[in-house]
Amino acid sequence: MPLEGRSLAFRYGKDPWVFRGFSIEIGEGEIVGLSGPSGCGKTTIGRLLSGYDIPHEGAVLLDGRPLPRSGYHPVQHVFQHPEKAVNPRLRMQRILNEGWQPDAAFRASFGIADEWLGRYPGELSGGELQRFCVARALGPQTRYLIADEMTTMLDAVTQAQIWHAVLDVVRERRLGMLVVSHERRLLERLCGRIIRLE
Ligand SMILES: Nc1ncnc2c1ncn2[C@@H]1O[C@H](COP(=O)(O)OP(=O)(O)OP(=O)(O)O)[C@@H](O)[C@H]1O
């Protein structure tokens, strides 16, 4: 069953509307791209679909029902900056297990070294941290993944490793995914369909 945003509208405070009447649907197992100029609202759309923000108009529906307000969230959102998405006071083992308990094989597929588990976020590079954030988001109850410039800050080798591991999981579990990116070639390679915002 799809993840749907129906006639969504959102504005920050009293600022002008970022968008109004915007609709989007992502099916199970579907990889959809979202592109458009800086500031057009891509991240905001992702935040509505993953329940981080509530639309002022319209509704976000999963399987035809509103998103759950508590418990493990079936729509997970991975952002560009992993250092902002982790608690700096927790060791990586606890951060990883905030979502679920990935086993050694799963950790290895994301290139997560065992010796990183005892470290703090400040002791890892951005690429190392992002491997944890992506793995954390892929618990067994995840149905949709919002990949918001997920590998933009990373070197090419790390980018390729993370995408390889993510796509394996997405295909095996038939997850739906929204890929937000400025990189046209990445979107064309990954996505069955690309939505371009003005
Ligand atoms: N927390 C916020 N408070 C106020 N305005 C915001 C906030 N977040 C985003 N905006 C504004 O809302 C608009 C849409 O922002 P958004 O980040 O969704 O766009 P985007 O397309 O993802 O941009 P980029 O490609 O640069 O990441 C922009 O004008 C932005 O300045």
JSON list of C-alpha atoms and ligand atoms in Angstrom, two decimals:
[
{"chain": "A", "resi": 1, "resn": "MET", "atom": "CA", "xyz": [0.00, 0.00, 0.00]},
{"chain": "A", "resi": 2, "resn": "PRO", "atom": "CA", "xyz": [1.30, 3.45, -0.84]},
{"chain": "A", "resi": 3, "resn": "LEU", "atom": "CA", "xyz": [2.63, 6.35, 1.13]},
{"chain": "A", "resi": 4, "resn": "GLU", "atom": "CA", "xyz": [0.58, 9.36, 0.06]},
{"chain": "A", "resi": 5, "resn": "GLY", "atom": "CA", "xyz": [0.72, 13.08, 0.58]},
{"chain": "A", "resi": 6, "resn": "ARG", "atom": "CA", "xyz": [-2.62, 14.54, -0.42]},
{"chain": "A", "resi": 7, "resn": "SER", "atom": "CA", "xyz": [-3.00, 18.25, -1.22]},
{"chain": "A", "resi": 8, "resn": "LEU", "atom": "CA", "xyz": [-0.25, 19.19, 1.22]},
{"chain": "A", "resi": 9, "resn": "ALA", "atom": "CA", "xyz": [0.38, 22.77, 2.29]},
{"chain": "A", "resi": 10, "resn": "PHE", "atom": "CA", "xyz": [3.11, 23.99, 4.62]},
{"chain": "A", "resi": 11, "resn": "ARG", "atom": "CA", "xyz": [4.59, 27.29, 5.76]},
{"chain": "A", "resi": 12, "resn": "TYR", "atom": "CA", "xyz": [7.16, 28.16, 8.43]},
{"chain": "A", "resi": 13, "resn": "GLY", "atom": "CA", "xyz": [5.52, 30.47, 10.94]},
{"chain": "A", "resi": 14, "resn": "LYS", "atom": "CA", "xyz": [3.97, 33.39, 9.10]},
{"chain": "A", "resi": 15, "resn": "ASP", "atom": "CA", "xyz": [6.29, 33.07, 6.08]},
{"chain": "A", "resi": 16, "resn": "PRO", "atom": "CA", "xyz": [4.71, 32.59, 2.65]},
{"chain": "A", "resi": 17, "resn": "TRP", "atom": "CA", "xyz": [3.52, 29.06, 1.80]},
{"chain": "A", "resi": 18, "resn": "VAL", "atom": "CA", "xyz": [6.40, 26.81, 0.78]},
{"chain": "A", "resi": 19, "resn": "PHE", "atom": "CA", "xyz": [3.80, 24.90, -1.26]},
{"chain": "A", "resi": 20, "resn": "ARG", "atom": "CA", "xyz": [0.05, 24.36, -1.37]},
{"chain": "A", "resi": 21, "resn": "GLY", "atom": "CA", "xyz": [-1.99, 21.62, -2.99]},
{"chain": "A", "resi": 22, "resn": "PHE", "atom": "CA", "xyz": [1.05, 19.37, -3.44]},
{"chain": "A", "resi": 23, "resn": "SER", "atom": "CA", "xyz": [0.29, 15.67, -3.86]},
{"chain": "A", "resi": 24, "resn": "ILE", "atom": "CA", "xyz": [2.66, 12.73, -4.06]},
{"chain": "A", "resi": 25, "resn": "GLU", "atom": "CA", "xyz": [2.30, 8.96, -3.95]},
{"chain": "A", "resi": 26, "resn": "ILE", "atom": "CA", "xyz": [5.04, 6.37, -3.52]},
{"chain": "A", "resi": 27, "resn": "GLY", "atom": "CA", "xyz": [4.21, 2.71, -3.91]},
{"chain": "A", "resi": 28, "resn": "GLU", "atom": "CA", "xyz": [5.70, -0.29, -2.14]},
{"chain": "A", "resi": 29, "resn": "GLY", "atom": "CA", "xyz": [8.98, -1.19, -3.78]},
{"chain": "A", "resi": 30, "resn": "GLU", "atom": "CA", "xyz": [9.00, 2.06, -5.75]},
{"chain": "A", "resi": 31, "resn": "ILE", "atom": "CA", "xyz": [11.99, 4.42, -5.85]},
{"chain": "A", "resi": 32, "resn": "VAL", "atom": "CA", "xyz": [10.93, 7.98, -6.62]},
{"chain": "A", "resi": 33, "resn": "GLY", "atom": "CA", "xyz": [13.29, 10.93, -7.12]},
{"chain": "A", "resi": 34, "resn": "LEU", "atom": "CA", "xyz": [12.59, 14.50, -5.98]},
{"chain": "A", "resi": 35, "resn": "SER", "atom": "CA", "xyz": [14.60, 17.33, -7.46]},
{"chain": "A", "resi": 36, "resn": "GLY", "atom": "CA", "xyz": [14.30, 21.07, -7.84]},
{"chain": "A", "resi": 37, "resn": "PRO", "atom": "CA", "xyz": [16.11, 24.31, -7.05]},
{"chain": "A", "resi": 38, "resn": "SER", "atom": "CA", "xyz": [17.40, 25.10, -3.59]},
{"chain": "A", "resi": 39, "resn": "GLY", "atom": "CA", "xyz": [14.64, 26.28, -1.27]},
{"chain": "A", "resi": 40, "resn": "CYS", "atom": "CA", "xyz": [11.72, 24.93, -3.32]},
{"chain": "A", "resi": 41, "resn": "GLY", "atom": "CA", "xyz": [10.60, 22.68, -0.47]},
{"chain": "A", "resi": 42, "resn": "LYS", "atom": "CA", "xyz": [12.11, 19.22, -1.05]},
{"chain": "A", "resi": 43, "resn": "THR", "atom": "CA", "xyz": [13.27, 18.70, 2.53]},
{"chain": "A", "resi": 44, "resn": "THR", "atom": "CA", "xyz": [9.97, 20.03, 3.83]},
{"chain": "A", "resi": 45, "resn": "ILE", "atom": "CA", "xyz": [8.04, 17.49, 1.74]},
{"chain": "A", "resi": 46, "resn": "GLY", "atom": "CA", "xyz": [10.26, 14.73, 3.15]},
{"chain": "A", "resi": 47, "resn": "ARG", "atom": "CA", "xyz": [9.67, 15.98, 6.69]},
{"chain": "A", "resi": 48, "resn": "LEU", "atom": "CA", "xyz": [5.89, 15.87, 6.19]},
{"chain": "A", "resi": 49, "resn": "LEU", "atom": "CA", "xyz": [6.01, 12.36, 4.73]},
{"chain": "A", "resi": 50, "resn": "SER", "atom": "CA", "xyz": [8.12, 11.10, 7.63]},
{"chain": "A", "resi": 51, "resn": "GLY", "atom": "CA", "xyz": [5.96, 12.81, 10.24]},
{"chain": "A", "resi": 52, "resn": "TYR", "atom": "CA", "xyz": [8.62, 15.26, 11.46]},
{"chain": "A", "resi": 53, "resn": "ASP", "atom": "CA", "xyz": [6.25, 18.11, 10.64]},
{"chain": "A", "resi": 54, "resn": "ILE", "atom": "CA", "xyz": [2.46, 18.20, 10.31]},
{"chain": "A", "resi": 55, "resn": "PRO", "atom": "CA", "xyz": [0.95, 19.74, 7.15]},
{"chain": "A", "resi": 56, "resn": "HIS", "atom": "CA", "xyz": [-1.26, 22.80, 7.61]},
{"chain": "A", "resi": 57, "resn": "GLU", "atom": "CA", "xyz": [-3.56, 21.50, 4.90]},
{"chain": "A", "resi": 58, "resn": "GLY", "atom": "CA", "xyz": [-3.96, 18.05, 3.43]},
{"chain": "A", "resi": 59, "resn": "ALA", "atom": "CA", "xyz": [-2.94, 14.72, 4.88]},
{"chain": "A", "resi": 60, "resn": "VAL", "atom": "CA", "xyz": [-0.17, 12.13, 4.85]},
{"chain": "A", "resi": 61, "resn": "LEU", "atom": "CA", "xyz": [-1.52, 8.60, 4.66]},
{"chain": "A", "resi": 62, "resn": "LEU", "atom": "CA", "xyz": [0.15, 5.21, 4.86]},
{"chain": "A", "resi": 63, "resn": "ASP", "atom": "CA", "xyz": [-2.05, 2.31, 3.76]},
{"chain": "A", "resi": 64, "resn": "GLY", "atom": "CA", "xyz": [-4.88, 4.88, 3.62]},
{"chain": "A", "resi": 65, "resn": "ARG", "atom": "CA", "xyz": [-4.49, 5.80, 7.30]},
{"chain": "A", "resi": 66, "resn": "PRO", "atom": "CA", "xyz": [-2.75, 8.69, 9.10]},
{"chain": "A", "resi": 67, "resn": "LEU", "atom": "CA", "xyz": [0.85, 8.10, 10.17]},
{"chain": "A", "resi": 68, "resn": "PRO", "atom": "CA", "xyz": [1.29, 6.63, 13.66]},
{"chain": "A", "resi": 69, "resn": "ARG", "atom": "CA", "xyz": [2.13, 9.22, 16.34]},
{"chain": "A", "resi": 70, "resn": "SER", "atom": "CA", "xyz": [4.08, 6.86, 18.59]},
{"chain": "A", "resi": 71, "resn": "GLY", "atom": "CA", "xyz": [6.20, 3.73, 18.44]},
{"chain": "A", "resi": 72, "resn": "TYR", "atom": "CA", "xyz": [8.65, 2.82, 15.69]},
{"chain": "A", "resi": 73, "resn": "HIS", "atom": "CA", "xyz": [7.97, 5.03, 12.70]},
{"chain": "A", "resi": 74, "resn": "PRO", "atom": "CA", "xyz": [7.42, 3.12, 9.45]},
{"chain": "A", "resi": 75, "resn": "VAL", "atom": "CA", "xyz": [8.63, 6.10, 7.39]},
{"chain": "A", "resi": 76, "resn": "GLN", "atom": "CA", "xyz": [12.28, 6.80, 8.24]},
{"chain": "A", "resi": 77, "resn": "HIS", "atom": "CA", "xyz": [14.12, 9.93, 7.14]},
{"chain": "A", "resi": 78, "resn": "VAL", "atom": "CA", "xyz": [17.89, 10.11, 6.70]},
{"chain": "A", "resi": 79, "resn": "PHE", "atom": "CA", "xyz": [19.30, 13.62, 6.37]},
{"chain": "A", "resi": 80, "resn": "GLN", "atom": "CA", "xyz": [22.40, 15.09, 4.78]},
{"chain": "A", "resi": 81, "resn": "HIS", "atom": "CA", "xyz": [24.24, 15.82, 8.03]},
{"chain": "A", "resi": 82, "resn": "PRO", "atom": "CA", "xyz": [24.60, 12.74, 10.25]},
{"chain": "A", "resi": 83, "resn": "GLU", "atom": "CA", "xyz": [26.27, 14.71, 13.04]},
{"chain": "A", "resi": 84, "resn": "LYS", "atom": "CA", "xyz": [22.97, 16.55, 13.59]},
{"chain": "A", "resi": 85, "resn": "ALA", "atom": "CA", "xyz": [21.03, 13.30, 13.76]},
{"chain": "A", "resi": 86, "resn": "VAL", "atom": "CA", "xyz": [22.88, 11.64, 16.64]},
{"chain": "A", "resi": 87, "resn": "ASN", "atom": "CA", "xyz": [23.18, 12.33, 20.34]},
{"chain": "A", "resi": 88, "resn": "PRO", "atom": "CA", "xyz": [26.83, 13.32, 20.87]},
{"chain": "A", "resi": 89, "resn": "ARG", "atom": "CA", "xyz": [26.78, 11.94, 24.43]},
{"chain": "A", "resi": 90, "resn": "LEU", "atom": "CA", "xyz": [25.90, 8.38, 23.43]},
{"chain": "A", "resi": 91, "resn": "ARG", "atom": "CA", "xyz": [28.27, 5.73, 22.17]},
{"chain": "A", "resi": 92, "resn": "MET", "atom": "CA", "xyz": [27.63, 4.43, 18.67]},
{"chain": "A", "resi": 93, "resn": "GLN", "atom": "CA", "xyz": [26.35, 1.05, 19.85]},
{"chain": "A", "resi": 94, "resn": "ARG", "atom": "CA", "xyz": [23.46, 2.76, 21.68]},
{"chain": "A", "resi": 95, "resn": "ILE", "atom": "CA", "xyz": [22.79, 5.12, 18.79]},
{"chain": "A", "resi": 96, "resn": "LEU", "atom": "CA", "xyz": [22.56, 2.21, 16.37]},
{"chain": "A", "resi": 97, "resn": "ASN", "atom": "CA", "xyz": [20.25, 0.30, 18.70]},
{"chain": "A", "resi": 98, "resn": "GLU", "atom": "CA", "xyz": [17.86, 3.25, 19.08]},
{"chain": "A", "resi": 99, "resn": "GLY", "atom": "CA", "xyz": [16.00, 1.91, 16.09]},
{"chain": "A", "resi": 100, "resn": "TRP", "atom": "CA", "xyz": [16.62, -1.84, 16.24]},
{"chain": "A", "resi": 101, "resn": "GLN", "atom": "CA", "xyz": [19.41, -4.37, 16.73]},
{"chain": "A", "resi": 102, "resn": "PRO", "atom": "CA", "xyz": [21.20, -4.95, 13.42]},
{"chain": "A", "resi": 103, "resn": "ASP", "atom": "CA", "xyz": [23.27, -8.13, 13.49]},
{"chain": "A", "resi": 104, "resn": "ALA", "atom": "CA", "xyz": [26.94, -8.43, 12.56]},
{"chain": "A", "resi": 105, "resn": "ALA", "atom": "CA", "xyz": [26.21, -9.31, 8.94]},
{"chain": "A", "resi": 106, "resn": "PHE", "atom": "CA", "xyz": [23.94, -6.29, 8.52]},
{"chain": "A", "resi": 107, "resn": "ARG", "atom": "CA", "xyz": [26.53, -4.00, 10.13]},
{"chain": "A", "resi": 108, "resn": "ALA", "atom": "CA", "xyz": [29.22, -5.44, 7.88]},
{"chain": "A", "resi": 109, "resn": "SER", "atom": "CA", "xyz": [27.14, -4.82, 4.76]},
{"chain": "A", "resi": 110, "resn": "PHE", "atom": "CA", "xyz": [27.15, -1.13, 5.71]},
{"chain": "A", "resi": 111, "resn": "GLY", "atom": "CA", "xyz": [30.88, -1.20, 6.39]},
{"chain": "A", "resi": 112, "resn": "ILE", "atom": "CA", "xyz": [30.41, -0.57, 10.12]},
{"chain": "A", "resi": 113, "resn": "ALA", "atom": "CA", "xyz": [33.56, -1.74, 11.92]},
{"chain": "A", "resi": 114, "resn": "ASP", "atom": "CA", "xyz": [33.09, -3.40, 15.33]},
{"chain": "A", "resi": 115, "resn": "GLU", "atom": "CA", "xyz": [35.63, -1.10, 16.94]},
{"chain": "A", "resi": 116, "resn": "TRP", "atom": "CA", "xyz": [33.48, 1.95, 16.10]},
{"chain": "A", "resi": 117, "resn": "LEU", "atom": "CA", "xyz": [30.65, 0.69, 18.31]},
{"chain": "A", "resi": 118, "resn": "GLY", "atom": "CA", "xyz": [32.36, 1.84, 21.51]},
{"chain": "A", "resi": 119, "resn": "ARG", "atom": "CA", "xyz": [33.19, 5.30, 20.19]},
{"chain": "A", "resi": 120, "resn": "TYR", "atom": "CA", "xyz": [31.31, 8.60, 20.46]},
{"chain": "A", "resi": 121, "resn": "PRO", "atom": "CA", "xyz": [30.00, 10.42, 17.36]},
{"chain": "A", "resi": 122, "resn": "GLY", "atom": "CA", "xyz": [32.74, 13.05, 17.63]},
{"chain": "A", "resi": 123, "resn": "GLU", "atom": "CA", "xyz": [35.35, 10.33, 17.14]},
{"chain": "A", "resi": 124, "resn": "LEU", "atom": "CA", "xyz": [34.01, 9.25, 13.74]},
{"chain": "A", "resi": 125, "resn": "SER", "atom": "CA", "xyz": [34.10, 10.84, 10.28]},
{"chain": "A", "resi": 126, "resn": "GLY", "atom": "CA", "xyz": [30.95, 11.99, 8.50]},
{"chain": "A", "resi": 127, "resn": "GLY", "atom": "CA", "xyz": [30.97, 8.93, 6.26]},
{"chain": "A", "resi": 128, "resn": "GLU", "atom": "CA", "xyz": [31.39, 6.57, 9.20]},
{"chain": "A", "resi": 129, "resn": "LEU", "atom": "CA", "xyz": [28.56, 8.30, 11.06]},
{"chain": "A", "resi": 130, "resn": "GLN", "atom": "CA", "xyz": [26.23, 8.23, 8.08]},
{"chain": "A", "resi": 131, "resn": "ARG", "atom": "CA", "xyz": [26.67, 4.45, 7.79]},
{"chain": "A", "resi": 132, "resn": "PHE", "atom": "CA", "xyz": [25.22, 4.20, 11.31]},
{"chain": "A", "resi": 133, "resn": "CYS", "atom": "CA", "xyz": [22.36, 6.60, 10.56]},
{"chain": "A", "resi": 134, "resn": "VAL", "atom": "CA", "xyz": [21.32, 4.70, 7.45]},
{"chain": "A", "resi": 135, "resn": "ALA", "atom": "CA", "xyz": [21.59, 1.29, 9.14]},
{"chain": "A", "resi": 136, "resn": "ARG", "atom": "CA", "xyz": [19.61, 2.62, 12.13]},
{"chain": "A", "resi": 137, "resn": "ALA", "atom": "CA", "xyz": [16.80, 3.69, 9.81]},
{"chain": "A", "resi": 138, "resn": "LEU", "atom": "CA", "xyz": [16.37, 0.27, 8.24]},
{"chain": "A", "resi": 139, "resn": "GLY", "atom": "CA", "xyz": [14.72, -1.69, 11.04]},
{"chain": "A", "resi": 140, "resn": "PRO", "atom": "CA", "xyz": [12.38, -4.53, 10.14]},
{"chain": "A", "resi": 141, "resn": "GLN", "atom": "CA", "xyz": [9.34, -2.27, 10.62]},
{"chain": "A", "resi": 142, "resn": "THR", "atom": "CA", "xyz": [10.57, 0.36, 8.16]},
{"chain": "A", "resi": 143, "resn": "ARG", "atom": "CA", "xyz": [8.31, 0.52, 5.10]},
{"chain": "A", "resi": 144, "resn": "TYR", "atom": "CA", "xyz": [9.51, 3.72, 3.46]},
{"chain": "A", "resi": 145, "resn": "LEU", "atom": "CA", "xyz": [12.82, 5.54, 3.46]},
{"chain": "A", "resi": 146, "resn": "ILE", "atom": "CA", "xyz": [13.29, 9.25, 2.74]},
{"chain": "A", "resi": 147, "resn": "ALA", "atom": "CA", "xyz": [16.89, 9.65, 1.58]},
{"chain": "A", "resi": 148, "resn": "ASP", "atom": "CA", "xyz": [17.41, 13.41, 1.72]},
{"chain": "A", "resi": 149, "resn": "GLU", "atom": "CA", "xyz": [20.78, 14.25, 0.13]},
{"chain": "A", "resi": 150, "resn": "MET", "atom": "CA", "xyz": [21.85, 11.19, 2.09]},
{"chain": "A", "resi": 151, "resn": "THR", "atom": "CA", "xyz": [25.30, 10.79, 0.55]},
{"chain": "A", "resi": 152, "resn": "THR", "atom": "CA", "xyz": [25.93, 14.31, -0.75]},
{"chain": "A", "resi": 153, "resn": "MET", "atom": "CA", "xyz": [28.67, 15.10, 1.76]},
{"chain": "A", "resi": 154, "resn": "LEU", "atom": "CA", "xyz": [30.51, 11.79, 1.34]},
{"chain": "A", "resi": 155, "resn": "ASP", "atom": "CA", "xyz": [33.41, 10.66, -0.83]},
{"chain": "A", "resi": 156, "resn": "ALA", "atom": "CA", "xyz": [32.61, 8.58, -3.91]},
{"chain": "A", "resi": 157, "resn": "VAL", "atom": "CA", "xyz": [33.70, 5.24, -2.41]},
{"chain": "A", "resi": 158, "resn": "THR", "atom": "CA", "xyz": [31.55, 5.70, 0.71]},
{"chain": "A", "resi": 159, "resn": "GLN", "atom": "CA", "xyz": [28.61, 6.88, -1.42]},
{"chain": "A", "resi": 160, "resn": "ALA", "atom": "CA", "xyz": [28.78, 3.77, -3.56]},
{"chain": "A", "resi": 161, "resn": "GLN", "atom": "CA", "xyz": [29.07, 1.42, -0.57]},
{"chain": "A", "resi": 162, "resn": "ILE", "atom": "CA", "xyz": [26.10, 2.98, 1.23]},
{"chain": "A", "resi": 163, "resn": "TRP", "atom": "CA", "xyz": [23.86, 2.97, -1.85]},
{"chain": "A", "resi": 164, "resn": "HIS", "atom": "CA", "xyz": [24.79, -0.61, -2.64]},
{"chain": "A", "resi": 165, "resn": "ALA", "atom": "CA", "xyz": [23.82, -1.75, 0.87]},
{"chain": "A", "resi": 166, "resn": "VAL", "atom": "CA", "xyz": [20.63, 0.34, 0.93]},
{"chain": "A", "resi": 167, "resn": "LEU", "atom": "CA", "xyz": [19.43, -0.90, -2.44]},
{"chain": "A", "resi": 168, "resn": "ASP", "atom": "CA", "xyz": [19.95, -4.51, -1.37]},
{"chain": "A", "resi": 169, "resn": "VAL", "atom": "CA", "xyz": [17.65, -3.94, 1.61]},
{"chain": "A", "resi": 170, "resn": "VAL", "atom": "CA", "xyz": [15.13, -1.89, -0.37]},
{"chain": "A", "resi": 171, "resn": "ARG", "atom": "CA", "xyz": [14.83, -4.56, -3.05]},
{"chain": "A", "resi": 172, "resn": "GLU", "atom": "CA", "xyz": [14.75, -7.49, -0.67]},
{"chain": "A", "resi": 173, "resn": "ARG", "atom": "CA", "xyz": [12.03, -5.97, 1.54]},
{"chain": "A", "resi": 174, "resn": "ARG", "atom": "CA", "xyz": [10.22, -4.09, -1.24]},
{"chain": "A", "resi": 175, "resn": "LEU", "atom": "CA", "xyz": [10.57, -0.80, 0.63]},
{"chain": "A", "resi": 176, "resn": "GLY", "atom": "CA", "xyz": [9.44, 2.41, -1.00]},
{"chain": "A", "resi": 177, "resn": "MET", "atom": "CA", "xyz": [11.99, 5.20, -1.17]},
{"chain": "A", "resi": 178, "resn": "LEU", "atom": "CA", "xyz": [12.01, 8.92, -1.91]},
{"chain": "A", "resi": 179, "resn": "VAL", "atom": "CA", "xyz": [15.44, 10.11, -3.04]},
{"chain": "A", "resi": 180, "resn": "VAL", "atom": "CA", "xyz": [15.89, 13.86, -2.62]},
{"chain": "A", "resi": 181, "resn": "SER", "atom": "CA", "xyz": [18.92, 15.07, -4.54]},
{"chain": "A", "resi": 182, "resn": "HIS", "atom": "CA", "xyz": [20.41, 17.77, -6.70]},
{"chain": "A", "resi": 183, "resn": "GLU", "atom": "CA", "xyz": [22.39, 15.13, -8.58]},
{"chain": "A", "resi": 184, "resn": "ARG", "atom": "CA", "xyz": [20.52, 14.37, -11.76]},
{"chain": "A", "resi": 185, "resn": "ARG", "atom": "CA", "xyz": [22.70, 11.40, -12.63]},
{"chain": "A", "resi": 186, "resn": "LEU", "atom": "CA", "xyz": [22.16, 9.76, -9.25]},
{"chain": "A", "resi": 187, "resn": "LEU", "atom": "CA", "xyz": [18.38, 10.16, -9.60]},
{"chain": "A", "resi": 188, "resn": "GLU", "atom": "CA", "xyz": [18.36, 8.82, -13.14]},
{"chain": "A", "resi": 189, "resn": "ARG", "atom": "CA", "xyz": [20.37, 5.79, -12.08]},
{"chain": "A", "resi": 190, "resn": "LEU", "atom": "CA", "xyz": [18.28, 4.95, -9.02]},
{"chain": "A", "resi": 191, "resn": "CYS", "atom": "CA", "xyz": [14.74, 6.08, -9.64]},
{"chain": "A", "resi": 192, "resn": "GLY", "atom": "CA", "xyz": [11.90, 4.69, -11.69]},
{"chain": "A", "resi": 193, "resn": "ARG", "atom": "CA", "xyz": [10.27, 8.12, -11.69]},
{"chain": "A", "resi": 194, "resn": "ILE", "atom": "CA", "xyz": [11.49, 11.63, -10.91]},
{"chain": "A", "resi": 195, "resn": "ILE", "atom": "CA", "xyz": [9.34, 14.51, -9.64]},
{"chain": "A", "resi": 196, "resn": "ARG", "atom": "CA", "xyz": [10.80, 17.90, -10.55]},
{"chain": "A", "resi": 197, "resn": "LEU", "atom": "CA", "xyz": [9.64, 20.87, -8.49]},
{"chain": "A", "resi": 198, "resn": "GLU", "atom": "CA", "xyz": [9.78, 24.39, -9.88]},
{"chain": "B", "resi": 1, "resn": "LIG", "atom": "N1", "xyz": [13.09, 25.80, 9.99]},
{"chain": "B", "resi": 1, "resn": "LIG", "atom": "C1", "xyz": [12.77, 26.71, 9.07]},
{"chain": "B", "resi": 1, "resn": "LIG", "atom": "N2", "xyz": [12.31, 27.93, 9.43]},
{"chain": "B", "resi": 1, "resn": "LIG", "atom": "C2", "xyz": [11.97, 28.84, 8.51]},
{"chain": "B", "resi": 1, "resn": "LIG", "atom": "N3", "xyz": [12.05, 28.65, 7.18]},
{"chain": "B", "resi": 1, "resn": "LIG", "atom": "C3", "xyz": [12.51, 27.46, 6.75]},
{"chain": "B", "resi": 1, "resn": "LIG", "atom": "C4", "xyz": [12.90, 26.43, 7.67]},
{"chain": "B", "resi": 1, "resn": "LIG", "atom": "N4", "xyz": [13.30, 25.37, 6.95]},
{"chain": "B", "resi": 1, "resn": "LIG", "atom": "C5", "xyz": [13.19, 25.71, 5.66]},
{"chain": "B", "resi": 1, "resn": "LIG", "atom": "N5", "xyz": [12.71, 26.97, 5.53]},
{"chain": "B", "resi": 1, "resn": "LIG", "atom": "C6", "xyz": [12.43, 27.67, 4.28]},
{"chain": "B", "resi": 1, "resn": "LIG", "atom": "O1", "xyz": [11.45, 26.94, 3.59]},
{"chain": "B", "resi": 1, "resn": "LIG", "atom": "C7", "xyz": [11.74, 26.87, 2.19]},
{"chain": "B", "resi": 1, "resn": "LIG", "atom": "C8", "xyz": [11.87, 25.42, 1.75]},
{"chain": "B", "resi": 1, "resn": "LIG", "atom": "O2", "xyz": [13.00, 24.85, 2.40]},
{"chain": "B", "resi": 1, "resn": "LIG", "atom": "P1", "xyz": [13.46, 23.35, 2.12]},
{"chain": "B", "resi": 1, "resn": "LIG", "atom": "O3", "xyz": [14.65, 23.09, 2.99]},
{"chain": "B", "resi": 1, "resn": "LIG", "atom": "O4", "xyz": [12.29, 22.44, 2.25]},
{"chain": "B", "resi": 1, "resn": "LIG", "atom": "O5", "xyz": [13.89, 23.43, 0.59]},
{"chain": "B", "resi": 1, "resn": "LIG", "atom": "P2", "xyz": [14.84, 22.47, -0.25]},
{"chain": "B", "resi": 1, "resn": "LIG", "atom": "O6", "xyz": [14.25, 22.41, -1.61]},
{"chain": "B", "resi": 1, "resn": "LIG", "atom": "O7", "xyz": [15.01, 21.19, 0.49]},
{"chain": "B", "resi": 1, "resn": "LIG", "atom": "O8", "xyz": [16.21, 23.27, -0.26]},
{"chain": "B", "resi": 1, "resn": "LIG", "atom": "P3", "xyz": [17.72, 22.73, -0.43]},
{"chain": "B", "resi": 1, "resn": "LIG", "atom": "O9", "xyz": [17.77, 22.09, -1.79]},
{"chain": "B", "resi": 1, "resn": "LIG", "atom": "O10", "xyz": [18.54, 23.96, -0.34]},
{"chain": "B", "resi": 1, "resn": "LIG", "atom": "O11", "xyz": [17.94, 21.77, 0.70]},
{"chain": "B", "resi": 1, "resn": "LIG", "atom": "C9", "xyz": [13.00, 27.69, 2.00]},
{"chain": "B", "resi": 1, "resn": "LIG", "atom": "O12", "xyz": [12.61, 29.00, 1.62]},
{"chain": "B", "resi": 1, "resn": "LIG", "atom": "C10", "xyz": [13.63, 27.70, 3.36]},
{"chain": "B", "resi": 1, "resn": "LIG", "atom": "O13", "xyz": [14.39, 28.87, 3.57]}
]
